[in-house]
Short mmCIF file of C-alpha atoms and ligand atoms in Angstrom, two decimals:
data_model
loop_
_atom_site.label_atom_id
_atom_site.label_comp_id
_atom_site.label_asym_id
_atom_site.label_seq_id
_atom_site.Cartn_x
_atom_site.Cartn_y
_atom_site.Cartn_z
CA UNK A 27 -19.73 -8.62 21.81
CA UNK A 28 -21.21 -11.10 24.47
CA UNK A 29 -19.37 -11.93 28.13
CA UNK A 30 -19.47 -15.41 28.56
CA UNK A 31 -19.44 -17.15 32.18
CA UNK A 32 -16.92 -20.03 32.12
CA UNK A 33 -19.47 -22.84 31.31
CA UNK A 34 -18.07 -25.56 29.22
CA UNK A 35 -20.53 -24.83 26.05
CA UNK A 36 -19.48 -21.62 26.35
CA UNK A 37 -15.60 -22.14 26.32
CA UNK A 38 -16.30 -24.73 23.61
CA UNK A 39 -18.17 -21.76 21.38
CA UNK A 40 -15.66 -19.14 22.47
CA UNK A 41 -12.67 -21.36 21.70
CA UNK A 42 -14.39 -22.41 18.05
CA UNK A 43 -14.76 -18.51 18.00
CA UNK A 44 -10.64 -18.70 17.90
CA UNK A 45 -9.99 -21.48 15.71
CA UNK A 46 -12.30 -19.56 13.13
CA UNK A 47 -9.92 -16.22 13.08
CA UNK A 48 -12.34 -14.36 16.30
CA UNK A 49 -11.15 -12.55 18.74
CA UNK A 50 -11.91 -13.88 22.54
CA UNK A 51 -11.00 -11.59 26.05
CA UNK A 52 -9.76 -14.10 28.41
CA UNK A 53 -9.21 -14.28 32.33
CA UNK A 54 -5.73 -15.05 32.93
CA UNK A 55 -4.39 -15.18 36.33
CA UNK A 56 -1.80 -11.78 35.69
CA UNK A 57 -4.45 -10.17 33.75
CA UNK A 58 -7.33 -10.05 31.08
CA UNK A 59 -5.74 -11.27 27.56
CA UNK A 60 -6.96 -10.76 23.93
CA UNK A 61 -6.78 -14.05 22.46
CA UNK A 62 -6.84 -14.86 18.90
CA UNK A 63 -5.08 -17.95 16.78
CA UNK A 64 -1.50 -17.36 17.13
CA UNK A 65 -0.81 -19.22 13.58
CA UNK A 66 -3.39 -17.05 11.99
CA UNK A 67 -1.48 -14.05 10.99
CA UNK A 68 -4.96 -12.06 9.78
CA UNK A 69 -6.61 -12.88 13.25
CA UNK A 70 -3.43 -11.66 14.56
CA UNK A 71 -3.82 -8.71 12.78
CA UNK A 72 -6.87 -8.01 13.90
CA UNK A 73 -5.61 -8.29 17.37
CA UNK A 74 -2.96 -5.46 17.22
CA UNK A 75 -5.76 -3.52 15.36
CA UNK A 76 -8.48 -3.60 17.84
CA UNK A 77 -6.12 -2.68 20.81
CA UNK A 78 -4.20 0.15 18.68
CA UNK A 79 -1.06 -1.39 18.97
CA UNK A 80 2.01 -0.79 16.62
CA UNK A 81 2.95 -2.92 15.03
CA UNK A 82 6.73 -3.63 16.26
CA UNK A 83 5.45 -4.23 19.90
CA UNK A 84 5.64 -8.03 19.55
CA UNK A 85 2.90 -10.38 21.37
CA UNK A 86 3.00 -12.92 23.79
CA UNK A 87 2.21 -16.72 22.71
CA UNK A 88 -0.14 -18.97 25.32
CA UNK A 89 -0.11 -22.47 24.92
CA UNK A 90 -2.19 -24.90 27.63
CA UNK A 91 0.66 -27.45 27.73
CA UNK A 92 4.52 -27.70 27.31
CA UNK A 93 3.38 -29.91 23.66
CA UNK A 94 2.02 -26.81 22.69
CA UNK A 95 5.22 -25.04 22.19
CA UNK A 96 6.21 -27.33 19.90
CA UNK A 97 5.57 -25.48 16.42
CA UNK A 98 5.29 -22.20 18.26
CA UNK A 99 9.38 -22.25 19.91
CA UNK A 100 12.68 -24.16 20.26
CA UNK A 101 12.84 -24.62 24.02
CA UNK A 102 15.81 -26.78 24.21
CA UNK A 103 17.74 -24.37 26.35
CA UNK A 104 18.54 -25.75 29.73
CA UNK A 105 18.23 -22.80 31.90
CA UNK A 106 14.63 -22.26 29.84
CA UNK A 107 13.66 -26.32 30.38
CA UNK A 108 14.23 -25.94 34.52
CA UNK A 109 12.05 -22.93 34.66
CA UNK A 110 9.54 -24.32 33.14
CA UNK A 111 9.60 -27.59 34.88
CA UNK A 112 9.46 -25.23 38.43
CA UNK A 113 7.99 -22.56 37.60
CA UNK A 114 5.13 -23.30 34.86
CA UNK A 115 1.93 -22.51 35.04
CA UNK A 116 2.56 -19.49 36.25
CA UNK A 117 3.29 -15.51 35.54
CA UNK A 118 5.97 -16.09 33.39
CA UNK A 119 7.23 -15.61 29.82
CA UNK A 120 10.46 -16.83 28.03
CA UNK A 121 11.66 -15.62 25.33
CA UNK A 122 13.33 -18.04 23.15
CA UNK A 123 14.22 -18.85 19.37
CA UNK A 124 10.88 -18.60 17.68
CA UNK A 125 10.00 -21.66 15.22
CA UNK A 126 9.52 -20.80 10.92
CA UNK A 127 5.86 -21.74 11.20
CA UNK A 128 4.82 -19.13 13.40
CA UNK A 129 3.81 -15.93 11.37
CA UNK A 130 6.16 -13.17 11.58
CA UNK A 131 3.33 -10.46 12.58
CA UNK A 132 3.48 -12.51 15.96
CA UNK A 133 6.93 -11.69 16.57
CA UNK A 134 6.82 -8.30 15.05
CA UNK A 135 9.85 -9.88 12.43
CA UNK A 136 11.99 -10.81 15.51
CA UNK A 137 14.00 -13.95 15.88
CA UNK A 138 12.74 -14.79 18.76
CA UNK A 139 9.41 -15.64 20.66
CA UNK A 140 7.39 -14.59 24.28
CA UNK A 141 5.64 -17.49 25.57
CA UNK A 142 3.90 -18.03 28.58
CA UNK A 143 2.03 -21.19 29.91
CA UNK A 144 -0.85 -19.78 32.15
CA UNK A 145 -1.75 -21.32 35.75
CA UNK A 146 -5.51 -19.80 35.25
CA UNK A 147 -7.88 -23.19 34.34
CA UNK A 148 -10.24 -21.02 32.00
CA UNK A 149 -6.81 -19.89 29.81
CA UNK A 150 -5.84 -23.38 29.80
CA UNK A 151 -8.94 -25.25 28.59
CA UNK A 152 -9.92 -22.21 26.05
CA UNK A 153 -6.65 -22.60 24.36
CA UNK A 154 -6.96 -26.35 24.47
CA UNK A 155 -10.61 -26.36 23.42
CA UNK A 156 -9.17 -24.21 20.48
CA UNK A 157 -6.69 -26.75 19.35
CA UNK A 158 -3.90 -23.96 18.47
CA UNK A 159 -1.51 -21.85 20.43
CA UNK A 160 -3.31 -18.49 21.58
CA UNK A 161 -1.90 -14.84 21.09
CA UNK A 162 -3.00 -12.78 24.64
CA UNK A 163 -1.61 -8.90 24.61
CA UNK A 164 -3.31 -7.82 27.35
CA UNK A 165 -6.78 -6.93 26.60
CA UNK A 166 -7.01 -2.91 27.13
CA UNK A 167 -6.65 -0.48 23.96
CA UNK A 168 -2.70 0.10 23.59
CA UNK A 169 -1.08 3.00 26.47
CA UNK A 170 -3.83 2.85 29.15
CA UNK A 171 -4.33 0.66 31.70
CA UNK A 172 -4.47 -3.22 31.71
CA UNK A 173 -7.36 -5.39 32.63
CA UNK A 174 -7.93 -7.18 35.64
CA UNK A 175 -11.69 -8.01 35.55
CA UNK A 176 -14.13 -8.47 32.58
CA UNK A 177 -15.92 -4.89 32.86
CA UNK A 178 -12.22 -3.16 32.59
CA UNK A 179 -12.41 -5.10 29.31
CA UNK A 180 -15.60 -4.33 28.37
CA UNK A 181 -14.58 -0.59 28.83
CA UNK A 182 -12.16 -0.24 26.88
CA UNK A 183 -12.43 -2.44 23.79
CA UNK A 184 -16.66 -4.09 24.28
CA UNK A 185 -17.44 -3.28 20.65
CA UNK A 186 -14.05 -4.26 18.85
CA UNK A 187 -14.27 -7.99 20.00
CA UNK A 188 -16.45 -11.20 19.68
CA UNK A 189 -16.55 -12.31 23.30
CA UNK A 190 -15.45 -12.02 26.72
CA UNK A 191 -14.75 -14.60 28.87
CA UNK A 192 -15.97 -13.46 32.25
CA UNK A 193 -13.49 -15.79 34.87
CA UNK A 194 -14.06 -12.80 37.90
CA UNK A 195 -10.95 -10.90 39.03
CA UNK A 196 -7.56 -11.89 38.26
CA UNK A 197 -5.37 -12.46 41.28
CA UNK A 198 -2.24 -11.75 40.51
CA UNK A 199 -3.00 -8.77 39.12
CA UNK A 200 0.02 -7.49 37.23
CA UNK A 201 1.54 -8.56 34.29
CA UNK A 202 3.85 -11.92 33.48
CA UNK A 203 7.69 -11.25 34.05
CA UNK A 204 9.49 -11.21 30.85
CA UNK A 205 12.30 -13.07 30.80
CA UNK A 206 14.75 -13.35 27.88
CA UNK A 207 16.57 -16.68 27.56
CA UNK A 208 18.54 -15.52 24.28
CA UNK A 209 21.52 -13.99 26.77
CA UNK A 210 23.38 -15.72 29.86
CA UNK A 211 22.70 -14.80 32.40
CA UNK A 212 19.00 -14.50 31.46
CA UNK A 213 17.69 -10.56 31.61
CA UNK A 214 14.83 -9.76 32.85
CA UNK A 215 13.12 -7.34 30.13
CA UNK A 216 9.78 -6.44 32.58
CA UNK A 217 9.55 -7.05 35.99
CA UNK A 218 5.37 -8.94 36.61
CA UNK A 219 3.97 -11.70 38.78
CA UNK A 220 6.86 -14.01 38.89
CA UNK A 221 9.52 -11.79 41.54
CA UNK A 222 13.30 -12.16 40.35
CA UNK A 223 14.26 -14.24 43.60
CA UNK A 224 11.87 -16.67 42.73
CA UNK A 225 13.64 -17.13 39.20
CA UNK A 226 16.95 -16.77 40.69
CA UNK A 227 16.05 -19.71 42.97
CA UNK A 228 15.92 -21.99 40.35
CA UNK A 229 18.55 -20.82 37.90
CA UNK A 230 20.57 -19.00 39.61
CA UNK A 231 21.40 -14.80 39.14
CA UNK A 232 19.67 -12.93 36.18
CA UNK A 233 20.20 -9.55 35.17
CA UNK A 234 17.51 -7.25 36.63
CA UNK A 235 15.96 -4.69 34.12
CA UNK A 236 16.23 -4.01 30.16
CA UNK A 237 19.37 -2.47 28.74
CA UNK A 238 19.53 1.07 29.42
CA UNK A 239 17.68 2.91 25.95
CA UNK A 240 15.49 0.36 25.46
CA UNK A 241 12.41 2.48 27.24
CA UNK A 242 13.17 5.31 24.28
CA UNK A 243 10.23 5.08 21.74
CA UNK A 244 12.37 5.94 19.35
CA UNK A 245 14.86 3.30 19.64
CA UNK A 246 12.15 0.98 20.50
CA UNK A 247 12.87 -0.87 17.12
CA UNK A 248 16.34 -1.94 17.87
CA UNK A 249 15.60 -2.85 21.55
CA UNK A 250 15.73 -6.12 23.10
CA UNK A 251 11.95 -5.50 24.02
CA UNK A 252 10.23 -3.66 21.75
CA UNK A 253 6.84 -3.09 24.50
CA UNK A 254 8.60 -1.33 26.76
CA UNK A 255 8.08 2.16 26.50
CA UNK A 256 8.19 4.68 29.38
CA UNK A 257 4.27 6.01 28.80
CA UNK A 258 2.20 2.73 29.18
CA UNK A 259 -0.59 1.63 31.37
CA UNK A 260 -1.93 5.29 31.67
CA UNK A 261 -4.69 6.75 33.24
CA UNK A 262 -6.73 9.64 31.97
CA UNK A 263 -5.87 11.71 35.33
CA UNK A 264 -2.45 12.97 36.05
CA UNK A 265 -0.52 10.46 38.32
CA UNK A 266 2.64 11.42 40.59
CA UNK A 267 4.73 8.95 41.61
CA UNK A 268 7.11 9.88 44.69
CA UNK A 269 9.01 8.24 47.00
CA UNK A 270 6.75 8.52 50.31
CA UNK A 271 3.52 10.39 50.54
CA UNK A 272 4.72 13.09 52.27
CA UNK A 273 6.92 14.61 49.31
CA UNK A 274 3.51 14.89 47.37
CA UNK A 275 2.09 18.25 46.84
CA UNK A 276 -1.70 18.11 45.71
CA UNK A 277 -3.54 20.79 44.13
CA UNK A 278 -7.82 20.43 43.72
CA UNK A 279 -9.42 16.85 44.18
CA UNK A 280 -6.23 14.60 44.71
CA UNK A 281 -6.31 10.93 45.41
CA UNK A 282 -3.55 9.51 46.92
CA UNK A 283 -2.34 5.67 46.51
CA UNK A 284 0.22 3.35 48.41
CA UNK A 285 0.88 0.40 50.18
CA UNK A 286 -0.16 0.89 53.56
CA UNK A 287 -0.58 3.26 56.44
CA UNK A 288 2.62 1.89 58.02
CA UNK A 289 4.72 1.58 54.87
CA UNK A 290 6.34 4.97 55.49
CA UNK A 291 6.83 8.00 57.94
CA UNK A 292 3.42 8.57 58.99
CA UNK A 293 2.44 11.98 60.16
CA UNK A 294 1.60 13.52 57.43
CA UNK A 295 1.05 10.72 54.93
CA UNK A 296 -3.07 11.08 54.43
CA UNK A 297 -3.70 14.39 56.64
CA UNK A 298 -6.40 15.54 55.47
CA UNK A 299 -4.38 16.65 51.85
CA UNK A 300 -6.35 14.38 49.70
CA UNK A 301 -9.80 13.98 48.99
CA UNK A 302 -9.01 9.72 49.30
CA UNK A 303 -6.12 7.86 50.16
CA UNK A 304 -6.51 4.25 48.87
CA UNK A 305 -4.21 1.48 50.92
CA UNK A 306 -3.78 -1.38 48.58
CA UNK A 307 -2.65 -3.53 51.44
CA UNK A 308 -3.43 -2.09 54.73
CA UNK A 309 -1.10 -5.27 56.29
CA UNK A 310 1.48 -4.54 54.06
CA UNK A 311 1.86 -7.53 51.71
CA UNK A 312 2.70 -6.73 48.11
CA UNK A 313 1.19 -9.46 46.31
CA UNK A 314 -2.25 -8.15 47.78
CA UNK A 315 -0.72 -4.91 46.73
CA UNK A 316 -0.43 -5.96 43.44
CA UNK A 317 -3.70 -7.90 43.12
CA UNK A 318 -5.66 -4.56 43.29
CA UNK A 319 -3.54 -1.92 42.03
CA UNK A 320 -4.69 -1.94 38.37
CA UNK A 321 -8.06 -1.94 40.12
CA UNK A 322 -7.38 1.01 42.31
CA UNK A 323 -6.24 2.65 39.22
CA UNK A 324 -8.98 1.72 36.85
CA UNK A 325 -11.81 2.96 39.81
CA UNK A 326 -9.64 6.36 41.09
CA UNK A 327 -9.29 7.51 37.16
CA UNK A 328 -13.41 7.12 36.93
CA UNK A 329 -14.14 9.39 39.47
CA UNK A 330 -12.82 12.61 38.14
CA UNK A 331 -9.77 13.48 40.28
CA UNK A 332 -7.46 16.24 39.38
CA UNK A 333 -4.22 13.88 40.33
CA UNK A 334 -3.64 10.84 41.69
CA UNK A 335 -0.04 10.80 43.69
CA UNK A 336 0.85 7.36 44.83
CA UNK A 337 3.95 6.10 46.72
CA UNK A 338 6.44 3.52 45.63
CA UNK A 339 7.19 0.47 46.96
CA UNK A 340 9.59 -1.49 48.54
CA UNK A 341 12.38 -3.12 46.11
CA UNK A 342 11.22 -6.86 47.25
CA UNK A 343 9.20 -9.77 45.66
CA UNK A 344 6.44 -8.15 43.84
CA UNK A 345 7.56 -4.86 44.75
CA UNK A 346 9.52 -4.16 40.69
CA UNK A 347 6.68 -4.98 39.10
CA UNK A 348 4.58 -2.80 40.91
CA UNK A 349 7.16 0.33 40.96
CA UNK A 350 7.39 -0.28 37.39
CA UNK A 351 3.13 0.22 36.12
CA UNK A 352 3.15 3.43 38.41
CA UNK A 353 6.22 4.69 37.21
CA UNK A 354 5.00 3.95 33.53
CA UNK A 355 1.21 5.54 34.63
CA UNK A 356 2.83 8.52 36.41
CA UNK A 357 3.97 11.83 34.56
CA UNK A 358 7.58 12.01 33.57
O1 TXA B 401 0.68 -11.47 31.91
C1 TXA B 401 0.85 -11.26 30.72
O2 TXA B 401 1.94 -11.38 30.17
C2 TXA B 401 -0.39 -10.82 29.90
C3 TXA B 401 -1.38 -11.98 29.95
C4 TXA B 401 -2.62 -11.73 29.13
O3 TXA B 401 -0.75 -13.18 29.60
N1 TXA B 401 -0.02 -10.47 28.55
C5 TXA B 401 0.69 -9.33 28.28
O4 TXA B 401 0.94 -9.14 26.94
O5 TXA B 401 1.06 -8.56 29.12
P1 TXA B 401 1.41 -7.75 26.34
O6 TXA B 401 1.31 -7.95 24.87
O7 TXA B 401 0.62 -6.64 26.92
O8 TXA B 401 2.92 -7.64 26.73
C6 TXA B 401 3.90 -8.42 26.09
C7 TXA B 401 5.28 -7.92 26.41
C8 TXA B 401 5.59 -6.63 25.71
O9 TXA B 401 6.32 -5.80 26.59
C9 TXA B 401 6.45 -7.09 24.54
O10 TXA B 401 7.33 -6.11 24.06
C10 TXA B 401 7.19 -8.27 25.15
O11 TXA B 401 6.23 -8.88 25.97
N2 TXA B 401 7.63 -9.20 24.10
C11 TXA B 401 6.87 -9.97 23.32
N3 TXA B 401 7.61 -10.68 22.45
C12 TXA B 401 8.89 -10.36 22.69
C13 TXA B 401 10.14 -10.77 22.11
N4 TXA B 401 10.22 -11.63 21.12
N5 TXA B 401 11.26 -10.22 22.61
C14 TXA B 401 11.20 -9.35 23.64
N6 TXA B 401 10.06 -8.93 24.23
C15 TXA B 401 8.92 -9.41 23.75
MG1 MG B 402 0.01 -4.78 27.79
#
């Protein structure tokens, strides 16, 4: 494996690296993706094998321009055309009728098709340097936590992959919203980047949140997302997720994790309880919040706490998407 800065030779070699069946670690701006050729179903393979992913956990397909989609997905739905007119690039993926040509492995068998047009410029010209449209699961093995800077990927999956494409942190930070177009109103199927009023600005109310089942593994077949299981983007130490900081209740080295000093009652919020309390936005804002919380989580799980406890957030903007990596990282 070799990390790549973002030179043009070097996009043009790691892109080649794609259209020849590799497997590339990009920057996005959500976070870190594994790219490989999307119409390459043994590349794709490869993919789900080097992260350990199951196979029914579909992936997402990137494409650098809305001409891209057009083997990849039928995107004639109106609701689905005005999002991406607003809204694209940007943290979000449709899901929409998926086209014969594209392998089934992609879509794990399913009907239908994730795809996301990125707003970061190295995504776009790597997967138009590669001439094809670009699977990106995120680029950490399958369960722990996702990437937000080259050395996360390096980490966790350095000797499974050809090359990473070093583009510095990612600034968004958490994952695209998944939005499913195949139901009216549209559902959204994992809260990310893109908050639901945004969506709802343009297209009026969606339904917040999967149907209720479809975080059970074991029904994860029949489930209208087959990724989203309740143990996902895990750290090796213990996390507790609670309400406000002052319900937690640490025992030996504990780290604590939340929003800000003023983002609750106060008094006994750090205290002196915890060996470090980590503010992820000491003004408050959660899209700073969500910039550094895989981060956070990535550096406090290195340094050999017995718990982490971190606080949830507030139910606004970014706020969903946040609650929902802890609550998937935290104990159950
Ligand atoms: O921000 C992102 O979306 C990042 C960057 C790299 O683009 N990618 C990412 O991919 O998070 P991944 O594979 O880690 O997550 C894809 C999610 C999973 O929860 C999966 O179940 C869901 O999208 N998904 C994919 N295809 C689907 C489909 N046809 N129907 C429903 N859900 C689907
Ligand atoms: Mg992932």
């Amino acid at each position: 494996m070799e990390i790549l800065e973002p030179t043009e030779p070097n996009l043009r070699r790691a892109a080649a690296c794609i259209a020849e069946g590799g497997l590339v670690a990009f920057p996005t701006e959500t976070v870190y993706g594994l790219g490989a050729d999307a119409f390459d179903a043994r590349a794709v393979a490869r993919d789900f094998e080097a992260k350990g992913r199951p196979s029914f956990d579909p992936l997402i397909v990137h494409v650098a321009s809305l001409e891209g989609l057009g083997r990849v997905a039928d995107a004639s739905n109106p609701k689905a055309r005005a999002l991406m007119e607003s809204l694209w690039p940007g943290p979000l993926t449709l899901v929409l009728p998926k086209l014969a040509d594209l392998p089934g492995i992609v879509t794990s068998g399913l009907e239908t098709v994730a795809v996301r047009l990125p707003a970061h410029p190295v995504a776009r010209k790597l997967i138009e340097y590669s001439g094809t449209a670009v699977v990106g699961p995120s680029a950490n093995p399958f369960g722990r936590l996702s990437p937000t800077r080259a050395e996360h990927v390096a980490q966790g999956l350095g000797d499974r992959i050809d090359y990473i494409v070093d583009g510095g942190p990612c600034s968004v930070g958490v994952e695209s919203t998944v939005l499913a177009m195949f139901c009216d109103p549209p559902r959204i199927l994992r809260p990310g980047g893109m908050p639901a009023e945004t969506i709802e600005a343009v297209i009026g109310p969606v339904v917040r949140g999967p149907e209720a089942g479809a975080d059970e593994p074991g029904e994860s077949r029949a489930a209208p997302s087959p990724g989203l299981l309740k143990n996902h983007y895990a750290p090796r130490t213990p996390l507790y997720l609670v309400e406000s900081l002052d319900q937690a209740e640490p025992r030996g080295r504990a780290a604590a994790l939340a929003l800000s000093p003023s983002s609750g009652p106060d008094a006994a919020r750090s205290g002196g309880r915890f060996d470090r309390v980590v503010w992820l936005s000491p003004t408050g804002d959660l899209v700073e919040a969500a910039a550094g919380l895989f981060a956070a989580l990535h550096d406090l799980d290195g340094q050999g706490f017995d718990e982490i406890w971190a606080e949830r957030a507030s139910d606004r903007g970014l706020g969903p998407a946040i609650n929902d990596r802890l609550y998937k990282a935290s104990k159950k």
